[in-house]
PDB file of C-alpha atoms in Angstrom:
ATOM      1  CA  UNK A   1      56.009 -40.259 -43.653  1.00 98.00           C
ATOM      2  CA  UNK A   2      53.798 -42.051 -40.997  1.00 98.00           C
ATOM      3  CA  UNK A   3      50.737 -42.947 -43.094  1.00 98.00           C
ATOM      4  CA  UNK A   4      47.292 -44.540 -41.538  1.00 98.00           C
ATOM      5  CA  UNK A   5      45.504 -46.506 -44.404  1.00 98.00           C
ATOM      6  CA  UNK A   6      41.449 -47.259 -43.270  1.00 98.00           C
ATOM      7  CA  UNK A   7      40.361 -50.418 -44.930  1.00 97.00           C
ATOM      8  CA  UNK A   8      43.736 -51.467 -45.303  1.00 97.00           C
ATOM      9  CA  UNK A   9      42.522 -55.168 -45.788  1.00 96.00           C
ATOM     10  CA  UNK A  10      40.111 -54.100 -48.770  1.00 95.00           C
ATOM     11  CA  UNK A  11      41.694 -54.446 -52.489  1.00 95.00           C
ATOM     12  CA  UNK A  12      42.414 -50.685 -52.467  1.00 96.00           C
ATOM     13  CA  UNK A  13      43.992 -50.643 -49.444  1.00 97.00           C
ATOM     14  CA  UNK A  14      46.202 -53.863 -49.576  1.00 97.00           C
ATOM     15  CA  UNK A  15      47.543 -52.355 -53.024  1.00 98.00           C
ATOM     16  CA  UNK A  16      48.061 -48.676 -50.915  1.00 98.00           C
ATOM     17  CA  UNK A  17      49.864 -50.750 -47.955  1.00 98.00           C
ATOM     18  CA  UNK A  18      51.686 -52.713 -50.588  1.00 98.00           C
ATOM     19  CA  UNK A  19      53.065 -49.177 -52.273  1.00 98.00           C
ATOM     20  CA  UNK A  20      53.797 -47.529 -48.936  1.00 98.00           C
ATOM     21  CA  UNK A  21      56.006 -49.888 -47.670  1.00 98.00           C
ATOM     22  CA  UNK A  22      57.894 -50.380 -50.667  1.00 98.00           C
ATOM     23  CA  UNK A  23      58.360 -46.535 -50.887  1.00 97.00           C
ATOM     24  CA  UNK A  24      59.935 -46.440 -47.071  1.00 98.00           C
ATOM     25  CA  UNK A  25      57.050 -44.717 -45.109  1.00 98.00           C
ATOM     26  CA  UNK A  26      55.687 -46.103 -42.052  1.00 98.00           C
ATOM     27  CA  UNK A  27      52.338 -47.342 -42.145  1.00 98.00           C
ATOM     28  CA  UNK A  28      49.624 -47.751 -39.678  1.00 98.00           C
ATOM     29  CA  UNK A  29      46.752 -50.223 -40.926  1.00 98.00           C
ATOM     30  CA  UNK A  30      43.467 -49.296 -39.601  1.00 98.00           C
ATOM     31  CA  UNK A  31      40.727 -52.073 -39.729  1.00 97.00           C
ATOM     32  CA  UNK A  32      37.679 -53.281 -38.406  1.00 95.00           C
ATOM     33  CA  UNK A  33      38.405 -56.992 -39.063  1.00 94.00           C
ATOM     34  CA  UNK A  34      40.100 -58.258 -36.034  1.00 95.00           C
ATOM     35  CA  UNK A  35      41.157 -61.461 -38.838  1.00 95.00           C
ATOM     36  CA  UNK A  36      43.662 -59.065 -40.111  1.00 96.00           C
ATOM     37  CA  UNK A  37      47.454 -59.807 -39.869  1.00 96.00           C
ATOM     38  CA  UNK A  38      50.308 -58.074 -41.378  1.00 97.00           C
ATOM     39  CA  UNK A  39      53.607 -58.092 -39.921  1.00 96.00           C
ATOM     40  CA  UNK A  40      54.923 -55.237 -41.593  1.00 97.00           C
ATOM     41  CA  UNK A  41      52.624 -52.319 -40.272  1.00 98.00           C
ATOM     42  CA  UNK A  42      51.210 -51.338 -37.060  1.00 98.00           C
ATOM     43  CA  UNK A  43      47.282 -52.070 -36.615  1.00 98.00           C
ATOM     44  CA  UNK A  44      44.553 -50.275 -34.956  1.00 97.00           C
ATOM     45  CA  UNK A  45      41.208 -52.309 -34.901  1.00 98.00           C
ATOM     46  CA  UNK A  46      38.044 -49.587 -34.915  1.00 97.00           C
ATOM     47  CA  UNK A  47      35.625 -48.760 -37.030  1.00 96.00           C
ATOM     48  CA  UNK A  48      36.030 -45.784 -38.374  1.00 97.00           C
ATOM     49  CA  UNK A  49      33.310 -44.067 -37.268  1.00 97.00           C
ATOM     50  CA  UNK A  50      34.956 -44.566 -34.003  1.00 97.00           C
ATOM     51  CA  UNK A  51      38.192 -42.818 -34.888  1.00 98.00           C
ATOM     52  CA  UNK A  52      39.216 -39.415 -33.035  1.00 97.00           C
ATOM     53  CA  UNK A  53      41.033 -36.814 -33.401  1.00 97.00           C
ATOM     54  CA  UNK A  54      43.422 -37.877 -30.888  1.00 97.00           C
ATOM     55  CA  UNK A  55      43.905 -41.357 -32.911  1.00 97.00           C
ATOM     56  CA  UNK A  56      44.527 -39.742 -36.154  1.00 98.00           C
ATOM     57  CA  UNK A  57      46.848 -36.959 -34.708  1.00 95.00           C
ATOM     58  CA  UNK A  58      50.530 -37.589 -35.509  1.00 94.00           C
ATOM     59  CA  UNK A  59      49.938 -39.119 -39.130  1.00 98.00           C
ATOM     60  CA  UNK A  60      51.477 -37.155 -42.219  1.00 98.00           C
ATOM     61  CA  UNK A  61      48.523 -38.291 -43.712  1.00 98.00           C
ATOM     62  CA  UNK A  62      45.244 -40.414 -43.572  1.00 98.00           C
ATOM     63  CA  UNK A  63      44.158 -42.270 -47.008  1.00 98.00           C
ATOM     64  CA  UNK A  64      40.179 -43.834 -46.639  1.00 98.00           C
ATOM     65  CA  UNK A  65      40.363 -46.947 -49.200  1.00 97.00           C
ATOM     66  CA  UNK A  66      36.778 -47.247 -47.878  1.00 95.00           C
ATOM     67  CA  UNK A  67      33.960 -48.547 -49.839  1.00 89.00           C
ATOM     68  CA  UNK A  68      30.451 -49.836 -49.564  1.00 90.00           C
ATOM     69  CA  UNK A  69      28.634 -51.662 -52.129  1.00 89.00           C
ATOM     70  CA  UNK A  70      24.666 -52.084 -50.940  1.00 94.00           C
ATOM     71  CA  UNK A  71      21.833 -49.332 -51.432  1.00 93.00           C
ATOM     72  CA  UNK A  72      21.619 -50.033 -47.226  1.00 95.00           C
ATOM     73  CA  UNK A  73      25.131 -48.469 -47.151  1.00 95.00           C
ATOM     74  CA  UNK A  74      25.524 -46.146 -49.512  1.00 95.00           C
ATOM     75  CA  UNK A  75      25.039 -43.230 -47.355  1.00 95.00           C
ATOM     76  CA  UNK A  76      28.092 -44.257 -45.344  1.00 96.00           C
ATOM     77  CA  UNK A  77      30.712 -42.545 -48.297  1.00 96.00           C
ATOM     78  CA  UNK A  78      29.336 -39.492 -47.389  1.00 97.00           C
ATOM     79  CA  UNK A  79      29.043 -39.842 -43.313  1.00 98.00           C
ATOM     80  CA  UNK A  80      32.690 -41.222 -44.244  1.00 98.00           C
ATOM     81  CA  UNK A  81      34.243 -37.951 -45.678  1.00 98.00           C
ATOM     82  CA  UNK A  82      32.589 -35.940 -42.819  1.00 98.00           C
ATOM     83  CA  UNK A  83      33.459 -37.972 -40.384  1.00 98.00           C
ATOM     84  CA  UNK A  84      37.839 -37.934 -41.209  1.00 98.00           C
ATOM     85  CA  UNK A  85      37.509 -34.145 -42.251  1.00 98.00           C
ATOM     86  CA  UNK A  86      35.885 -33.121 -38.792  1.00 98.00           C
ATOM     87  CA  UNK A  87      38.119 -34.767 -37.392  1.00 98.00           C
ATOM     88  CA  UNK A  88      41.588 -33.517 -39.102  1.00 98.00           C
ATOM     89  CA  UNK A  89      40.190 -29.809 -39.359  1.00 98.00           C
ATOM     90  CA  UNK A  90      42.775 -27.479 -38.519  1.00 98.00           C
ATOM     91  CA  UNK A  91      45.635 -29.568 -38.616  1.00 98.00           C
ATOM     92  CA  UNK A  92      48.449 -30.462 -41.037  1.00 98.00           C
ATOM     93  CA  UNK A  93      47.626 -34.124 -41.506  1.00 98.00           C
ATOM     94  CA  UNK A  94      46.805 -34.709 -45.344  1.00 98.00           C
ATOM     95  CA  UNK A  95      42.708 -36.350 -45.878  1.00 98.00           C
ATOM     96  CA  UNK A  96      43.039 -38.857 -49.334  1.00 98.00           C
ATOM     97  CA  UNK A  97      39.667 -40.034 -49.983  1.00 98.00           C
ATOM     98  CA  UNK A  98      39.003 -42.740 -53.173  1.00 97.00           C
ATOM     99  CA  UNK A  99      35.999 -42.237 -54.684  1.00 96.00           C
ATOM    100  CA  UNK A 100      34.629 -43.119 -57.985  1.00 95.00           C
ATOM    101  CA  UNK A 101      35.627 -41.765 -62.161  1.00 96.00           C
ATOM    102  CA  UNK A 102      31.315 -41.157 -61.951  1.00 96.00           C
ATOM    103  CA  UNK A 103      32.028 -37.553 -61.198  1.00 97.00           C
ATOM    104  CA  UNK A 104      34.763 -37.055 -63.741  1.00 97.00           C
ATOM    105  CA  UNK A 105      33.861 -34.457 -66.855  1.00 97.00           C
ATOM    106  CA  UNK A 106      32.894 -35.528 -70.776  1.00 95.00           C
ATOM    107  CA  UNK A 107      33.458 -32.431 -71.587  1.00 91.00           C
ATOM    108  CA  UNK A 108      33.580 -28.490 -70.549  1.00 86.00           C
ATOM    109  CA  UNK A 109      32.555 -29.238 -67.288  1.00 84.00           C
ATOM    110  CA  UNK A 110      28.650 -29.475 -68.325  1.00 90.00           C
ATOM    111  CA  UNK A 111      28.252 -33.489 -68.265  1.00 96.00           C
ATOM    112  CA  UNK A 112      29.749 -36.183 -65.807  1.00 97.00           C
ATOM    113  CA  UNK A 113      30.534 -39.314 -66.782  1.00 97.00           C
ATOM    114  CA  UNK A 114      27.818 -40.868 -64.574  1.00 97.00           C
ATOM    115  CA  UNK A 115      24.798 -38.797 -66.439  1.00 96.00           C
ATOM    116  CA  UNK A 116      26.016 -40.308 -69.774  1.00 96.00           C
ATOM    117  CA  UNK A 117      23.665 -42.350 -71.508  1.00 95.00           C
ATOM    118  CA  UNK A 118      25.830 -45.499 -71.783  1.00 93.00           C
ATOM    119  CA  UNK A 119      26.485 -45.323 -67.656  1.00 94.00           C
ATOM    120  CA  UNK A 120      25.657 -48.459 -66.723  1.00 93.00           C
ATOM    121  CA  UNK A 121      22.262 -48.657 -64.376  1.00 94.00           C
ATOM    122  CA  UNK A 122      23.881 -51.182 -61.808  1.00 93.00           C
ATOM    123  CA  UNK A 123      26.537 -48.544 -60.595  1.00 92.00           C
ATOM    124  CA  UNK A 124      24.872 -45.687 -60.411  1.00 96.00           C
ATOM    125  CA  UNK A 125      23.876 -46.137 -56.774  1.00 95.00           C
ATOM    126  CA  UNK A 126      27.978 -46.134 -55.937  1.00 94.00           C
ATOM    127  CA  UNK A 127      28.001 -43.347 -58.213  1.00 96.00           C
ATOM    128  CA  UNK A 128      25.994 -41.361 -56.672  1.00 97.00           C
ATOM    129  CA  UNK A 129      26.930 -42.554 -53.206  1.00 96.00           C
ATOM    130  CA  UNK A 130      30.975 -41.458 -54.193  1.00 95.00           C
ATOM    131  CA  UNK A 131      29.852 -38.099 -55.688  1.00 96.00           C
ATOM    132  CA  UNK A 132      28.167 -37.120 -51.897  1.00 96.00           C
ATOM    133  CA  UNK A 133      31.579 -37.948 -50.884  1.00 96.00           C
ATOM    134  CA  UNK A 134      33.494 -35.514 -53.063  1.00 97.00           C
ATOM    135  CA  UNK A 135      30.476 -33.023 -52.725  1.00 97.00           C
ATOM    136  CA  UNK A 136      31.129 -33.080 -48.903  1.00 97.00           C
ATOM    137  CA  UNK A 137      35.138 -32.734 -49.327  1.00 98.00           C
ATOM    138  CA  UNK A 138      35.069 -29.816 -52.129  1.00 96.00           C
ATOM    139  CA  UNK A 139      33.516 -27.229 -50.039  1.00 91.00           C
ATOM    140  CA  UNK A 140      36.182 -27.668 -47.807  1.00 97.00           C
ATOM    141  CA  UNK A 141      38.713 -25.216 -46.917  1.00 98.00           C
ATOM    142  CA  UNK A 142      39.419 -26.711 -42.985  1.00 98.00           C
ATOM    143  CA  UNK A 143      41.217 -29.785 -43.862  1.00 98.00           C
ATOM    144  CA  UNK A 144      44.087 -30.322 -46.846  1.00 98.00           C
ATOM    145  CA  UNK A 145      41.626 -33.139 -48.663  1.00 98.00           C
ATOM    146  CA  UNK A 146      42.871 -35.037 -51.849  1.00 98.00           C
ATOM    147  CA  UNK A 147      39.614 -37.020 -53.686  1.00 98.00           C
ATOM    148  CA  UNK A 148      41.040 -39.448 -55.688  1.00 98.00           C
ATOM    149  CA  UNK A 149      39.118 -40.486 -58.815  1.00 98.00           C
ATOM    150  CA  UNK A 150      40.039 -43.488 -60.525  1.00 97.00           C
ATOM    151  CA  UNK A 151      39.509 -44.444 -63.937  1.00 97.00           C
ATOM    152  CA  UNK A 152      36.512 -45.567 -65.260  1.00 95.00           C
ATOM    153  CA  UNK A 153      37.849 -49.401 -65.545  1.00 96.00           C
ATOM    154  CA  UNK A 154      39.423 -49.782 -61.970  1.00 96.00           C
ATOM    155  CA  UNK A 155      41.216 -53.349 -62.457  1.00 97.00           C
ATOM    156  CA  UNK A 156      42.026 -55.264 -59.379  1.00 96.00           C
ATOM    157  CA  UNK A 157      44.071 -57.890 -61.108  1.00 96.00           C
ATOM    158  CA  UNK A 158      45.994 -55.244 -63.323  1.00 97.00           C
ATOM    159  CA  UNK A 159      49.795 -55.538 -63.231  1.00 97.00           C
ATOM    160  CA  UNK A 160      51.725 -53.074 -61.701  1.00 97.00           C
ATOM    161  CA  UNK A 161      53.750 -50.977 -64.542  1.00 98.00           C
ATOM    162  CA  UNK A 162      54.687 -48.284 -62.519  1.00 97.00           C
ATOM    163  CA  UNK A 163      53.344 -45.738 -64.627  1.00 98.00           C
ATOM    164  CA  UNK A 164      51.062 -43.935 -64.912  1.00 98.00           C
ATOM    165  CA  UNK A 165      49.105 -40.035 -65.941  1.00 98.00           C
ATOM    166  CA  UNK A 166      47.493 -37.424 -64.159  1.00 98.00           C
ATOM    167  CA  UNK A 167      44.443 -35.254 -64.880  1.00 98.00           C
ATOM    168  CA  UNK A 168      41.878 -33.261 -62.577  1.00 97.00           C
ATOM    169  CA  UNK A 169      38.446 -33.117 -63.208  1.00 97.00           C
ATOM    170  CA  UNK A 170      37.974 -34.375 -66.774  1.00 97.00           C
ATOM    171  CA  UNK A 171      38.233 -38.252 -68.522  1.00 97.00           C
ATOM    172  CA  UNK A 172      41.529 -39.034 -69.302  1.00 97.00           C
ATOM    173  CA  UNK A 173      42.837 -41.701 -71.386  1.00 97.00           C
ATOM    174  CA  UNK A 174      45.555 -43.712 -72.114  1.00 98.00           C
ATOM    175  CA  UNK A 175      47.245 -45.009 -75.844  1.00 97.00           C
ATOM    176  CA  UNK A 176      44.644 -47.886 -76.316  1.00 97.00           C
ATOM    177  CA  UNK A 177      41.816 -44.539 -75.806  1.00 97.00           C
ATOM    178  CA  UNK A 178      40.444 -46.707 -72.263  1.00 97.00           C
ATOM    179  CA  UNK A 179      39.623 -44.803 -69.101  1.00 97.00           C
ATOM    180  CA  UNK A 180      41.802 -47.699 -67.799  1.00 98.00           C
ATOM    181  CA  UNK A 181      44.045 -48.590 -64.637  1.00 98.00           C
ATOM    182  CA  UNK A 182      45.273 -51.141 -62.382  1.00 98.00           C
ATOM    183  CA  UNK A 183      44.738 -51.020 -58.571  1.00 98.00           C
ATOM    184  CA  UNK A 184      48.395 -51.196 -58.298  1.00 98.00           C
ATOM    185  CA  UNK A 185      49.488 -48.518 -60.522  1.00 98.00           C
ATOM    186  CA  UNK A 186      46.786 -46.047 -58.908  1.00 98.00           C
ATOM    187  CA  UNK A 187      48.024 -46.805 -55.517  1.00 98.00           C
ATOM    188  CA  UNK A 188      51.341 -45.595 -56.690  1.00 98.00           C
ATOM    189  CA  UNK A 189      50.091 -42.264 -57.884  1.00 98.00           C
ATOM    190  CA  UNK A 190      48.529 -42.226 -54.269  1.00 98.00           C
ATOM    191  CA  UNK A 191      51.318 -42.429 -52.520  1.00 98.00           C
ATOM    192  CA  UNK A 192      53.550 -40.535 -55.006  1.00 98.00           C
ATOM    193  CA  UNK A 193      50.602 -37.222 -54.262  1.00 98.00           C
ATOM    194  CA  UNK A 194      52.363 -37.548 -50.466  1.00 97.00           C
ATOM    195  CA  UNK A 195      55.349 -36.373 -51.322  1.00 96.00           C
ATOM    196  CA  UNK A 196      54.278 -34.322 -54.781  1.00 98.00           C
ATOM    197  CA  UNK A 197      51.501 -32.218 -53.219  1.00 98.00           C
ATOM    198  CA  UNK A 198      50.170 -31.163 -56.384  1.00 98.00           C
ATOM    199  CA  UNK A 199      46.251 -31.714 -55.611  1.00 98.00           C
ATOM    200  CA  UNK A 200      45.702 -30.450 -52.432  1.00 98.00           C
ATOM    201  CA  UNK A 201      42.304 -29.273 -51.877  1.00 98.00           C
ATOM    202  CA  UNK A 202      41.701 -30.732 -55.128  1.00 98.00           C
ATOM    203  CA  UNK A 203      40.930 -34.055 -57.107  1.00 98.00           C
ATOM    204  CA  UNK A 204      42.724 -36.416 -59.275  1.00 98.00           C
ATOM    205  CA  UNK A 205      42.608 -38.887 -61.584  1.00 98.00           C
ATOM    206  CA  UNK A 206      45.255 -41.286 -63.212  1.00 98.00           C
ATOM    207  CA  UNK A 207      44.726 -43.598 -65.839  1.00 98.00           C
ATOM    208  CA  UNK A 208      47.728 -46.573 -66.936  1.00 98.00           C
ATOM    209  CA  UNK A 209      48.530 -49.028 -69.601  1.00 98.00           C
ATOM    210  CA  UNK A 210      47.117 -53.167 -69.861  1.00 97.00           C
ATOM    211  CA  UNK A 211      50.290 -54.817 -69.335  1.00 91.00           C
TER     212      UNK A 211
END
């Protein structure tokens, strides 16, 4: 599949460029960092609020590994999702989003994990920040969005296993009872959603082992 990865230089998106290649697709980095090098991919160098429709056209599918980390920014996740949904509406070009487990159920669908007593103060502003960002996708019946909800520990130096399990909306957990998983084992159940096509229009999580 051709593939077009924005913030392909971030963690997220070196693990997803990583996992593309090595499953045979053809991958288009898009950055804004004009340091970037990779000799394996092609590269586009915009912002991505400067992407069109006509530079996203032609992709199987578009995965945002975006992320900002500053109150100042915040707002961005949501401008973000708008922004790559308006412009794939009405075409067959899959939207993957990553977002954040702070929107994930404790239970029957009454409490997420971000409104939880023991969510820690220092990431709620993310929280909230990724939760516009599926808000904005969810509502959406225009473009075949995937939100992508990692577990709660998101672990940039975890191992890759290669495996890994699925859920929707709720907290999942793996044999040690940890919302837990590497960045490299999530960006395989990314890339393995391409070809599965089991949550479009719809969210996942995925939660691994500690090697």
């Amino acid at each position: 599949m051709k593939i077009a990865i924005i913030g392909a230089n971030g963690k997220s998106g070196s693990n997803l460029v990583q996992e593309a290649l090595k499953q045979g697709h053809d991958v288009t980095a898009i950055v804004r960092n004009k340091e970037y090098k990779n000799g394996d991919v092609k590269i586009v160098y915009k912002d991505v609020f400067e992407l069109t429709k006509a530079d996203l056209a032609g992709f199987d599918a578009v995965i945002s590994a975006f992320a900002a980390w500053t109150p100042e920014t915040f707002p961005l996740h949501k401008k973000v999702a708008k922004h790559l949904a308006d412009a794939l509406s009405g075409t067959k070009t899959r939207l993957l989003a990553i977002g954040g487990a702070g929107t994930l159920y404790v239970d029957d669908k009454q409490t997420m994990v971000m409104d939880t007593p023991s969510f820690p103060a220092g990431y709620m502003g993310v929280a909230k920040a990724t939760a516009e960002s599926f808000s904005e996708l969810k509502g959406r019946t225009d473009v075949l969005w995937t939100y992508v909800s990692p577990a709660g520990d998101y672990d940039a130096n975890g191992a890759r296993t290669g495996k890994y399990a699925l859920g929707n909306d709720h907290v999942i957990l793996n044999s040690q009872n940890e919302s837990y998983i590497s960045y490299a084992d999530l960006a395989i159940a990314i890339i393995d959603e391409l070809k599965n096509r089991n949550f479009v229009q719809k969210r996942f999580t995925a939660v691994g082992e500690r090697a």
